[in-house]
Short mmCIF file of C-alpha atoms and ligand atoms in Angstrom, two decimals:
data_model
loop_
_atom_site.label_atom_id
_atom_site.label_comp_id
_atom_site.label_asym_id
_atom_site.label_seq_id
_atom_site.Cartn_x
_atom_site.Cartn_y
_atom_site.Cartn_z
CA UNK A 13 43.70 -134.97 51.13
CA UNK A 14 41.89 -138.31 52.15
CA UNK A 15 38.50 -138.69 52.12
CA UNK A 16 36.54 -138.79 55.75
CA UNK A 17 35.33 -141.82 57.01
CA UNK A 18 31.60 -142.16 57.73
CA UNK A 19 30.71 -142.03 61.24
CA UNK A 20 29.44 -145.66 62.34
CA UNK A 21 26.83 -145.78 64.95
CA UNK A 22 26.63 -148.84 66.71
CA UNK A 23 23.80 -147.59 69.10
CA UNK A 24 21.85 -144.89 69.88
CA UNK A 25 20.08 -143.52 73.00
CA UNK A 26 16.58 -143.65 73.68
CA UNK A 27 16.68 -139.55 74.63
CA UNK A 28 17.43 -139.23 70.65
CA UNK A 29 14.65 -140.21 69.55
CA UNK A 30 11.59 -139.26 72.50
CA UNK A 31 8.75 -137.62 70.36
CA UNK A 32 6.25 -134.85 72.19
CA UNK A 33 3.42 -133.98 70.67
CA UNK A 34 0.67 -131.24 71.66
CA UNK A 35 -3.05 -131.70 70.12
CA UNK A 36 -6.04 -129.08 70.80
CA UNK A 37 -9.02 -130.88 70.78
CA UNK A 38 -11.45 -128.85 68.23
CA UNK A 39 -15.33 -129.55 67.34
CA UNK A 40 -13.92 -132.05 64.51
CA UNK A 41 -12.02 -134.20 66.71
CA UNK A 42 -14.94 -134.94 69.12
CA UNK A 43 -17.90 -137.04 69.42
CA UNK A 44 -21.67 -136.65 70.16
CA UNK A 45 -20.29 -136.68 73.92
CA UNK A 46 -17.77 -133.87 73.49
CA UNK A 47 -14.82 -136.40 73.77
CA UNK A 48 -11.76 -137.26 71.60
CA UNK A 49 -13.30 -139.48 69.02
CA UNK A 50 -11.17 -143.23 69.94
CA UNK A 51 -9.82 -143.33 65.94
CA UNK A 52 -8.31 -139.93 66.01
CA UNK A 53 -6.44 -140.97 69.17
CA UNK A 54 -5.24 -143.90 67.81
CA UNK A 55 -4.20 -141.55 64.36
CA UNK A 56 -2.53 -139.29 67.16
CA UNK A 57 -0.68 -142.43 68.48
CA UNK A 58 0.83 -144.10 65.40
CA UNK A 59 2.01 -140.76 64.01
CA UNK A 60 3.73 -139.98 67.34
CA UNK A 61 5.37 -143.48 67.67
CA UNK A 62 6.30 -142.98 63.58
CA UNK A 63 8.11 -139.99 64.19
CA UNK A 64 10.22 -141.38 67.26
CA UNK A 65 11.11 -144.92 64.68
CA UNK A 66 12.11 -142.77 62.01
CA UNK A 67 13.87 -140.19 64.28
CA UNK A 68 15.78 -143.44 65.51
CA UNK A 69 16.28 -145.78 62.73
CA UNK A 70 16.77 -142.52 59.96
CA UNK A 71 14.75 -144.76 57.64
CA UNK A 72 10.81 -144.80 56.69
CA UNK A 73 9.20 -147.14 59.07
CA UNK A 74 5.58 -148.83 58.97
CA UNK A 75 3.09 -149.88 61.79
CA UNK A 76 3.38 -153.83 62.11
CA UNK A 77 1.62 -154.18 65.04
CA UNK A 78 -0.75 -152.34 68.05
CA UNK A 79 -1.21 -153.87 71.47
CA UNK A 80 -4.09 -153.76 73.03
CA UNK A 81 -5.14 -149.88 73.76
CA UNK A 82 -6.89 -148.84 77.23
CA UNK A 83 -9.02 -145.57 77.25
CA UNK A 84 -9.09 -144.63 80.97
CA UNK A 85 -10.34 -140.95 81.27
CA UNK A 86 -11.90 -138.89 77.97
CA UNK A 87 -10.26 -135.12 77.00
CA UNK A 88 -12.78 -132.91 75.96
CA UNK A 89 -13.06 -129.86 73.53
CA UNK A 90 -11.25 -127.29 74.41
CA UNK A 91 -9.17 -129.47 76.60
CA UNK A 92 -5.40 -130.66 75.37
CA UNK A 93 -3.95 -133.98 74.25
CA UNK A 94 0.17 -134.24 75.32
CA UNK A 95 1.59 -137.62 73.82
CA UNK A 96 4.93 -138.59 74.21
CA UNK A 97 6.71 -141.67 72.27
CA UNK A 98 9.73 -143.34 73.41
CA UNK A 99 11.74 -146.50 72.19
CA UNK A 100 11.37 -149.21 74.43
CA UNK A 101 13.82 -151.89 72.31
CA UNK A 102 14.55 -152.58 68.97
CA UNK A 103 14.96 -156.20 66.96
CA UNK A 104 16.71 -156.63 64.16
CA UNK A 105 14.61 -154.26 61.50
CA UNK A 106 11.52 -153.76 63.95
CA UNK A 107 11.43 -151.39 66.90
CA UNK A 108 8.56 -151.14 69.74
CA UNK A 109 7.71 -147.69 70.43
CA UNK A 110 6.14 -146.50 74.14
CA UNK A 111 2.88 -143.75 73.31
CA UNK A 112 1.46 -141.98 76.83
CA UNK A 113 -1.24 -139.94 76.35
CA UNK A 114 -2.47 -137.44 79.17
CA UNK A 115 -5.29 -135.13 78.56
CA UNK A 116 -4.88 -131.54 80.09
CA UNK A 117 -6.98 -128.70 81.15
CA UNK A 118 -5.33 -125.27 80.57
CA UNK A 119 -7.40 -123.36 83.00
CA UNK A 120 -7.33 -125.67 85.74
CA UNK A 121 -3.81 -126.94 84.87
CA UNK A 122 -5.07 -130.26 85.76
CA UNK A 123 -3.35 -133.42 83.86
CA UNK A 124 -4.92 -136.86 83.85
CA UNK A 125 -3.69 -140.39 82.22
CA UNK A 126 -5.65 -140.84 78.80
CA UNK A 127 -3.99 -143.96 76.79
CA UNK A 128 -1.33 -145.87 76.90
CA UNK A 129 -0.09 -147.61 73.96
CA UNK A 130 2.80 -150.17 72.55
CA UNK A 131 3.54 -150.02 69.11
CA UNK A 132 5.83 -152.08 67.09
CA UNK A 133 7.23 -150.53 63.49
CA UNK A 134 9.47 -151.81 60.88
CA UNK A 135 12.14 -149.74 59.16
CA UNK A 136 12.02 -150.13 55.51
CA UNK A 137 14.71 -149.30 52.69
CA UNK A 138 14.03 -147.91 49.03
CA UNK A 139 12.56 -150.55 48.15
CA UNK A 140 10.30 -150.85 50.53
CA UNK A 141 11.99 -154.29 52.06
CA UNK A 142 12.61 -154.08 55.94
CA UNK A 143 16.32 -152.74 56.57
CA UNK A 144 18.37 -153.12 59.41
CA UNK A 145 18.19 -150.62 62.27
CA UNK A 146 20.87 -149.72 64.66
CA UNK A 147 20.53 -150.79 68.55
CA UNK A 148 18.85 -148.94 71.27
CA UNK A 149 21.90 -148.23 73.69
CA UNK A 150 21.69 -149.98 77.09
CA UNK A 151 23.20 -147.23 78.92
CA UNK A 152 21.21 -147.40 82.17
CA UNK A 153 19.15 -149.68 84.09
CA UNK A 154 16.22 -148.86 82.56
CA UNK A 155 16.82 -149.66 79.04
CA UNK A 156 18.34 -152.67 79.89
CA UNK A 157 15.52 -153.58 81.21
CA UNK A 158 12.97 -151.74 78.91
CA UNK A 159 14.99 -154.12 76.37
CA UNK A 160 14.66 -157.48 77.89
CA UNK A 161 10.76 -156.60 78.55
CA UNK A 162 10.59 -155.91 74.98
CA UNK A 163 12.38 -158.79 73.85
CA UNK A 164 10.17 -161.22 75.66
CA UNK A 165 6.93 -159.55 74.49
CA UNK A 166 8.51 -159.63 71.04
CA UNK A 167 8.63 -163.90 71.39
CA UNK A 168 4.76 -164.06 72.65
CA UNK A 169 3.54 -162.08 69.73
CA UNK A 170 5.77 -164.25 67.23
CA UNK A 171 4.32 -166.89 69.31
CA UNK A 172 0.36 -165.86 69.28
CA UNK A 173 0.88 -165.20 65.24
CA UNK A 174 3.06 -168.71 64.80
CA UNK A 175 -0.47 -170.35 66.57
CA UNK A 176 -2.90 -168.49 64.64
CA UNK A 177 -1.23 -169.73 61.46
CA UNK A 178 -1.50 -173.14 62.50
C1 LIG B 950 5.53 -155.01 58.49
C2 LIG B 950 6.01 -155.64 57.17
C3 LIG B 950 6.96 -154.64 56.48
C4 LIG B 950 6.78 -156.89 57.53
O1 LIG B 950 7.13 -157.50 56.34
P1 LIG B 950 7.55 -159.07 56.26
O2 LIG B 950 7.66 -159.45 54.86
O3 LIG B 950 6.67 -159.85 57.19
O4 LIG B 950 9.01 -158.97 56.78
P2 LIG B 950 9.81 -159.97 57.69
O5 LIG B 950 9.18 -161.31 57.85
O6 LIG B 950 11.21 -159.89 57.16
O7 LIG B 950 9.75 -159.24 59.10
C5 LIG B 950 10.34 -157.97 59.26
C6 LIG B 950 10.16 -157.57 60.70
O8 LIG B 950 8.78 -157.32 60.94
C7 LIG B 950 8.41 -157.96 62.14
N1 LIG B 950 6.99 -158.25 62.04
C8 LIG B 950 6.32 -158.73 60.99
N2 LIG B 950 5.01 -158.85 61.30
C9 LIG B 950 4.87 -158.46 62.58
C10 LIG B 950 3.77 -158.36 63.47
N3 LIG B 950 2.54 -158.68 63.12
N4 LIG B 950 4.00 -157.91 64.71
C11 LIG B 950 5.24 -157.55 65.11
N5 LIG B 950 6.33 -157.61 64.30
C12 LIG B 950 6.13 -158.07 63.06
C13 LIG B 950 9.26 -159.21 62.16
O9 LIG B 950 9.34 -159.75 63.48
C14 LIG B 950 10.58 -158.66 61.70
O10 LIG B 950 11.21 -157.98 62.76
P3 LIG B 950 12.80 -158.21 63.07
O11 LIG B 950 13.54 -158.03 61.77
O12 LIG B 950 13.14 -157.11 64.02
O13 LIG B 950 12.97 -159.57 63.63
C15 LIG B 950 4.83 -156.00 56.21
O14 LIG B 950 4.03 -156.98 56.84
C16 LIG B 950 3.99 -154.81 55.85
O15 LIG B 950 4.35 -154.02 54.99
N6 LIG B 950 2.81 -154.66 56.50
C17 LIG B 950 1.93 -153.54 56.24
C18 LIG B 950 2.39 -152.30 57.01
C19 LIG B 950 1.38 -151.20 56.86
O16 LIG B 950 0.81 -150.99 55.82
N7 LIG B 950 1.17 -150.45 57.98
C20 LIG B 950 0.18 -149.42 58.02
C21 LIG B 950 0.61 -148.15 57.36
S1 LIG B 950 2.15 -147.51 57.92
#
């Protein structure tokens, strides 16, 4: 009998790899004010966007980079944190990784933009060297564009870090 051949993926779609994530906000989350503490967001935020890189690239993957982070409205205790991660594009080992954070209130069943967030990670091998990763698929307009968007942002932060060196 002959042995299978692997299966070769030469893309993958971003529906894959979307990571939801539910957090009720308890007494140890909050500060003096009653509100999500801005840290254990942020902890919220990389884990969700680790998740959706690993869930896409299949390998362990490591924050590289955080854009800038916008708290517009607070959630409260006893209130709800829903975040949702997405792959916006992916490089050659690195991937950037959407986080949207709404707060919601169960009684009310009111829902309200908290955070947004871009992430970038890197997918790393065994030995803990950066590893390939296989392509977002640029099945419909908006990844193709999603792509391009990320692929531009991608050459101002190599940019900004290229100028800082200097
Ligand atoms: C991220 C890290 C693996 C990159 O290693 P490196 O030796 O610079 O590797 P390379 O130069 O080969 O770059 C690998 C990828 O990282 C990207 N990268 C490196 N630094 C980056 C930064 N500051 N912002 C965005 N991307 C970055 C490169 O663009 C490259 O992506 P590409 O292959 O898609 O083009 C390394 O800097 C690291 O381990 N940092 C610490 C990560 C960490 O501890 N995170 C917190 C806990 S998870």
């Amino acid at each position: 009998m002959q042995a299978e051949e692997p299966t070769v993926i030469s893309s993958k779609p971003q529906s894959e790899s979307i990571t939801d994530m539910t957090e009720y906000v308890l007494p140890q989350h909050a500060n003096a004010l009653g509100g999500v503490f801005g840290g254990q967001i942020m902890a919220w935020i990389d884990l969700c966007a680790a998740i959706c890189a690993q869930r896409h690239s299949g390998h362990m993957a490591v924050t590289a980079f955080v854009d800038d982070l916008k708290f517009e409205q607070p959630v409260k205790i006893g209130e709800v944190a829903r975040l949702r991660a997405r792959l916006l594009a992916t490089f050659r080992t690195s991937m950037e990784i959407e986080v949207v954070v709404e707060g919601e209130n169960l009684k009310t069943q009111r829902r309200w933009p908290c955070v947004r967030a871009r992430l970038v990670f890197v997918a790393i091998d065994d030995d803990a060297k950066p590893t390939a990763v296989i392509p977002l698929a640029l099945d419909s307009e908006e990844t193709r564009i999603s792509q391009a968007e990320g692929e531009a942002r991608r050459r101002a932060r190599l940019d900004r870090a290229e100028t800082t060196r200097t």
